[in-house]
mmCIF file of C-alpha atoms in Angstrom:
data_model
loop_
_atom_site.group_PDB
_atom_site.id
_atom_site.type_symbol
_atom_site.label_atom_id
_atom_site.label_comp_id
_atom_site.label_asym_id
_atom_site.label_seq_id
_atom_site.Cartn_x
_atom_site.Cartn_y
_atom_site.Cartn_z
ATOM 1 C CA MET A 1 -16.653 14.573 46.656
ATOM 2 C CA VAL A 2 -16.835 14.471 42.681
ATOM 3 C CA HIS A 3 -19.386 17.359 41.491
ATOM 4 C CA LYS A 4 -22.572 15.113 39.428
ATOM 5 C CA PRO A 5 -21.332 17.187 36.357
ATOM 6 C CA LEU A 6 -18.008 16.256 36.380
ATOM 7 C CA MET A 7 -19.189 12.886 36.588
ATOM 8 C CA MET A 8 -20.809 13.081 33.508
ATOM 9 C CA SER A 9 -18.327 14.317 31.636
ATOM 10 C CA LEU A 10 -16.141 11.846 32.667
ATOM 11 C CA ALA A 11 -18.345 9.323 31.865
ATOM 12 C CA LEU A 12 -19.085 11.050 28.205
ATOM 13 C CA MET A 13 -15.135 10.627 27.351
ATOM 14 C CA LEU A 14 -15.369 7.500 28.555
ATOM 15 C CA ALA A 15 -18.326 6.227 26.438
ATOM 16 C CA LEU A 16 -16.671 8.335 23.401
ATOM 17 C CA SER A 17 -13.222 6.722 24.170
ATOM 18 C CA LEU A 18 -15.010 3.288 23.660
ATOM 19 C CA SER A 19 -16.504 3.908 20.695
ATOM 20 C CA ILE A 20 -13.426 5.067 18.484
ATOM 21 C CA VAL A 21 -12.329 1.999 16.653
ATOM 22 C CA TYR A 22 -8.324 2.035 15.849
ATOM 23 C CA PRO A 23 -6.843 0.341 12.959
ATOM 24 C CA THR A 24 -5.609 -3.099 13.572
ATOM 25 C CA GLU A 25 -3.076 -5.343 12.044
ATOM 26 C CA SER A 26 -5.350 -7.039 10.161
ATOM 27 C CA ALA A 27 -8.159 -4.492 9.844
ATOM 28 C CA PHE A 28 -6.885 -3.238 6.294
ATOM 29 C CA ALA A 29 -7.154 -5.564 3.487
ATOM 30 C CA LEU A 30 -6.219 -4.758 -0.208
ATOM 31 C CA PRO A 31 -7.754 -6.814 -3.446
ATOM 32 C CA SER A 32 -6.483 -10.673 -3.244
ATOM 33 C CA THR A 33 -4.352 -10.256 0.059
ATOM 34 C CA PRO A 34 -3.182 -13.772 0.584
ATOM 35 C CA SER A 35 -3.307 -15.746 4.060
ATOM 36 C CA LEU A 36 0.064 -16.458 5.804
ATOM 37 C CA ALA A 37 0.386 -19.453 4.685
ATOM 38 C CA SER A 38 0.091 -18.725 0.568
ATOM 39 C CA ALA A 39 2.398 -15.542 1.000
ATOM 40 C CA GLN A 40 5.004 -18.395 2.924
ATOM 41 C CA ALA A 41 4.774 -20.436 -0.389
ATOM 42 C CA GLU A 42 4.716 -17.720 -2.880
ATOM 43 C CA LEU A 43 7.700 -16.433 -1.426
ATOM 44 C CA ASN A 44 9.490 -19.329 -1.261
ATOM 45 C CA ALA A 45 8.686 -19.665 -4.941
ATOM 46 C CA LEU A 46 10.101 -16.544 -5.767
ATOM 47 C CA LYS A 47 13.173 -16.546 -7.944
ATOM 48 C CA VAL A 48 16.172 -14.943 -6.232
ATOM 49 C CA GLU A 49 18.721 -13.422 -8.139
ATOM 50 C CA PRO A 50 20.960 -9.667 -8.150
ATOM 51 C CA GLU A 51 18.841 -7.174 -9.618
ATOM 52 C CA GLY A 52 19.053 -5.698 -12.632
ATOM 53 C CA SER A 53 20.164 -1.998 -14.762
ATOM 54 C CA MET A 54 18.010 0.881 -14.644
ATOM 55 C CA SER A 55 19.401 1.336 -17.735
ATOM 56 C CA GLY A 56 16.558 2.729 -20.645
ATOM 57 C CA TYR A 57 13.953 2.940 -17.264
ATOM 58 C CA SER A 58 11.515 5.743 -17.463
ATOM 59 C CA ARG A 59 8.026 6.043 -15.731
ATOM 60 C CA ASP A 60 6.487 6.765 -19.128
ATOM 61 C CA LYS A 61 7.260 3.067 -19.690
ATOM 62 C CA PHE A 62 4.629 2.327 -17.346
ATOM 63 C CA PRO A 63 1.742 4.821 -18.164
ATOM 64 C CA HIS A 64 -0.173 5.062 -15.382
ATOM 65 C CA TRP A 65 -3.927 6.493 -14.198
ATOM 66 C CA THR A 66 -5.424 5.199 -17.271
ATOM 67 C CA ASN A 67 -9.081 5.344 -17.899
ATOM 68 C CA GLN A 68 -11.180 3.482 -15.892
ATOM 69 C CA GLY A 69 -14.794 4.206 -17.486
ATOM 70 C CA GLY A 70 -17.332 6.704 -16.026
ATOM 71 C CA GLY A 71 -14.819 9.502 -16.232
ATOM 72 C CA CYS A 72 -12.440 7.905 -13.238
ATOM 73 C CA ASN A 73 -8.707 7.132 -13.876
ATOM 74 C CA THR A 74 -7.138 4.705 -11.719
ATOM 75 C CA ARG A 75 -5.528 7.300 -9.136
ATOM 76 C CA GLN A 76 -9.641 8.289 -8.484
ATOM 77 C CA VAL A 77 -10.698 4.894 -8.192
ATOM 78 C CA VAL A 78 -8.290 4.014 -5.784
ATOM 79 C CA LEU A 79 -8.936 7.427 -3.985
ATOM 80 C CA LYS A 80 -12.775 6.406 -3.477
ATOM 81 C CA ARG A 81 -11.953 2.524 -2.645
ATOM 82 C CA ASP A 82 -9.756 3.530 -0.001
ATOM 83 C CA ALA A 83 -11.516 6.109 1.609
ATOM 84 C CA ASP A 84 -13.359 6.103 5.019
ATOM 85 C CA TYR A 85 -15.903 8.453 2.853
ATOM 86 C CA TYR A 86 -15.483 11.107 0.303
ATOM 87 C CA SER A 87 -17.282 13.583 -1.764
ATOM 88 C CA GLY A 88 -17.398 14.148 -5.244
ATOM 89 C CA ASN A 89 -16.776 11.963 -8.034
ATOM 90 C CA CYS A 90 -13.751 11.471 -10.470
ATOM 91 C CA PRO A 91 -12.518 14.282 -9.217
ATOM 92 C CA VAL A 92 -12.913 13.372 -5.436
ATOM 93 C CA THR A 93 -12.865 16.416 -3.914
ATOM 94 C CA SER A 94 -12.674 15.683 -0.210
ATOM 95 C CA GLY A 95 -12.811 12.851 2.532
ATOM 96 C CA LYS A 96 -11.316 11.089 5.181
ATOM 97 C CA TRP A 97 -8.272 8.664 4.579
ATOM 98 C CA TYR A 98 -6.613 6.688 6.718
ATOM 99 C CA SER A 99 -2.978 5.931 5.635
ATOM 100 C CA TYR A 100 -2.309 2.645 6.423
ATOM 101 C CA TYR A 101 1.724 2.923 6.349
ATOM 102 C CA ASP A 102 2.195 5.669 8.861
ATOM 103 C CA GLY A 103 -1.373 5.772 10.833
ATOM 104 C CA VAL A 104 -1.856 9.885 9.630
ATOM 105 C CA VAL A 105 -5.363 10.669 8.616
ATOM 106 C CA VAL A 106 -5.932 13.356 6.229
ATOM 107 C CA TYR A 107 -8.651 14.819 4.318
ATOM 108 C CA SER A 108 -8.241 16.096 1.153
ATOM 109 C CA PRO A 109 -6.885 14.616 -2.060
ATOM 110 C CA SER A 110 -3.642 16.679 -2.363
ATOM 111 C CA GLU A 111 -2.196 15.206 0.615
ATOM 112 C CA VAL A 112 -3.035 11.481 -0.671
ATOM 113 C CA ASP A 113 -0.660 9.513 -2.877
ATOM 114 C CA ILE A 114 -1.444 6.296 -4.799
ATOM 115 C CA ASP A 115 1.496 4.140 -3.717
ATOM 116 C CA HIS A 116 2.809 0.939 -6.006
ATOM 117 C CA ILE A 117 3.388 -1.820 -3.667
ATOM 118 C CA VAL A 118 6.243 -2.728 -5.444
ATOM 119 C CA PRO A 119 7.474 0.793 -6.589
ATOM 120 C CA LEU A 120 7.853 1.111 -10.821
ATOM 121 C CA ALA A 121 11.218 0.859 -11.054
ATOM 122 C CA GLU A 122 11.728 -1.616 -8.573
ATOM 123 C CA ALA A 123 9.660 -3.840 -10.516
ATOM 124 C CA TRP A 124 12.144 -2.786 -13.625
ATOM 125 C CA ARG A 125 14.958 -3.693 -12.248
ATOM 126 C CA SER A 126 12.979 -7.156 -11.113
ATOM 127 C CA GLY A 127 12.111 -8.304 -14.564
ATOM 128 C CA ALA A 128 9.409 -5.896 -16.714
ATOM 129 C CA SER A 129 12.147 -4.124 -18.487
ATOM 130 C CA SER A 130 11.777 -7.163 -20.705
ATOM 131 C CA TRP A 131 7.747 -6.789 -20.798
ATOM 132 C CA SER A 132 5.473 -5.165 -23.260
ATOM 133 C CA GLN A 133 4.139 -1.654 -22.860
ATOM 134 C CA SER A 134 0.853 -3.011 -22.416
ATOM 135 C CA LYS A 135 1.760 -5.455 -19.694
ATOM 136 C CA ARG A 136 3.707 -2.048 -17.790
ATOM 137 C CA GLN A 137 0.632 -0.352 -18.079
ATOM 138 C CA ALA A 138 -1.083 -3.512 -16.861
ATOM 139 C CA PHE A 139 0.983 -3.667 -13.720
ATOM 140 C CA ALA A 140 0.909 -0.256 -13.120
ATOM 141 C CA ASN A 141 -3.089 0.063 -12.870
ATOM 142 C CA ASP A 142 -3.013 -3.046 -11.281
ATOM 143 C CA LEU A 143 -6.497 -2.706 -9.086
ATOM 144 C CA SER A 144 -7.538 -6.516 -9.056
ATOM 145 C CA GLY A 145 -4.103 -7.517 -7.189
ATOM 146 C CA PRO A 146 -2.414 -6.092 -4.064
ATOM 147 C CA GLN A 147 -0.469 -3.320 -5.277
ATOM 148 C CA LEU A 148 -2.191 -0.151 -5.322
ATOM 149 C CA ILE A 149 -2.632 1.938 -2.025
ATOM 150 C CA ALA A 150 -3.844 5.204 -0.849
ATOM 151 C CA VAL A 151 -1.354 6.730 1.740
ATOM 152 C CA THR A 152 -0.171 10.068 2.511
ATOM 153 C CA SER A 153 2.291 12.102 0.086
ATOM 154 C CA SER A 154 5.096 12.293 2.580
ATOM 155 C CA VAL A 155 5.195 8.731 3.632
ATOM 156 C CA ASN A 156 5.146 7.519 0.032
ATOM 157 C CA ARG A 157 8.159 10.003 -1.239
ATOM 158 C CA SER A 158 9.712 8.713 1.614
ATOM 159 C CA LYS A 159 9.716 5.074 0.507
ATOM 160 C CA GLY A 160 10.440 6.179 -3.019
ATOM 161 C CA ASP A 161 11.658 3.034 -5.339
ATOM 162 C CA GLN A 162 13.301 1.367 -2.595
ATOM 163 C CA ASP A 163 12.221 -2.666 -1.340
ATOM 164 C CA PRO A 164 12.050 -3.945 1.903
ATOM 165 C CA SER A 165 15.837 -4.574 2.526
ATOM 166 C CA THR A 166 15.680 -0.512 2.993
ATOM 167 C CA TRP A 167 12.322 0.711 3.736
ATOM 168 C CA GLN A 168 9.322 -0.451 5.825
ATOM 169 C CA PRO A 169 6.078 1.046 6.944
ATOM 170 C CA PRO A 170 7.372 3.145 9.749
ATOM 171 C CA ARG A 171 3.560 1.890 11.517
ATOM 172 C CA THR A 172 5.495 -1.091 12.857
ATOM 173 C CA GLY A 173 1.622 -2.977 12.723
ATOM 174 C CA ALA A 174 1.446 -2.527 8.634
ATOM 175 C CA ARG A 175 4.351 -4.171 8.227
ATOM 176 C CA CYS A 176 3.061 -7.980 8.105
ATOM 177 C CA ALA A 177 0.646 -7.083 5.616
ATOM 178 C CA TYR A 178 3.064 -4.919 3.393
ATOM 179 C CA ALA A 179 4.978 -8.048 3.109
ATOM 180 C CA LYS A 180 1.814 -9.731 1.722
ATOM 181 C CA TRP A 181 1.082 -7.705 -0.547
ATOM 182 C CA TRP A 182 4.952 -7.307 -1.784
ATOM 183 C CA ILE A 183 5.218 -10.896 -2.195
ATOM 184 C CA ARG A 184 1.455 -11.471 -3.749
ATOM 185 C CA THR A 185 2.366 -8.792 -6.332
ATOM 186 C CA LYS A 186 5.885 -10.303 -7.346
ATOM 187 C CA TYR A 187 4.545 -13.703 -7.455
ATOM 188 C CA ASN A 188 1.264 -12.605 -9.633
ATOM 189 C CA TRP A 189 3.707 -10.765 -12.181
ATOM 190 C CA GLY A 190 6.584 -13.259 -11.961
ATOM 191 C CA LEU A 191 9.414 -10.586 -10.973
ATOM 192 C CA SER A 192 12.118 -11.737 -9.035
ATOM 193 C CA VAL A 193 13.681 -10.993 -5.654
ATOM 194 C CA GLN A 194 17.211 -10.196 -4.125
ATOM 195 C CA ALA A 195 18.758 -12.182 -1.534
ATOM 196 C CA SER A 196 18.391 -9.312 0.991
ATOM 197 C CA GLU A 197 14.678 -8.728 0.067
ATOM 198 C CA LYS A 198 13.736 -12.023 0.641
ATOM 199 C CA SER A 199 15.291 -12.187 3.973
ATOM 200 C CA ALA A 200 13.615 -8.613 4.797
ATOM 201 C CA LEU A 201 10.006 -10.332 3.623
ATOM 202 C CA GLN A 202 10.884 -13.363 5.324
ATOM 203 C CA ALA A 203 11.288 -11.442 8.484
ATOM 204 C CA MET A 204 8.205 -9.149 8.440
ATOM 205 C CA LEU A 205 5.857 -12.174 7.467
ATOM 206 C CA ASN A 206 7.721 -13.990 10.669
ATOM 207 C CA THR A 207 5.545 -10.985 12.883
ATOM 208 C CA CYS A 208 2.391 -11.828 11.387
ATOM 209 C CA SER A 209 -0.437 -13.455 13.419
ATOM 210 C CA TYR A 210 -2.646 -13.819 10.964
#
């Protein structure tokens, strides 16, 4: 015989489990996330060529976290945009962030990095070495496209400046959206892809269900 208090506890646990919303593949969208059809067309349109040299590269040539008004810089804007909730206003002092790449939840801004979907060094090797400083600044602070996302510091640093042929989000459910964001960013900014990168992006797109 199951005692009534135990039955009530089990019922409560079931109700709570049903109320939890687990992120799905399409649950998180950055600005200007393309449809599958658009992403495929844009991937097909990207120029394929070997990566350029890192000669002359410096992160200082991509001024980032610039002033966005109201006392906020780009990092603070993304922290607020991507938070489930937050406290403080530039600086954000606490909150809750679901790191889309690895499925980890963190509550302190100190545990959050703002990742450039297409890393600055990757952009340099793909055409940005010939850009003006002002264009590189616009790229590094692009809030209108799917180029910036709040993720855990650890997963961001594991990515470094790698392209999808050597690094993809460890959470497999994130890879469809990641491919779309990467493709849209390179398409919007006229950056090239190397052959292995394009193949990896196509394989990731092939997993998309939306």
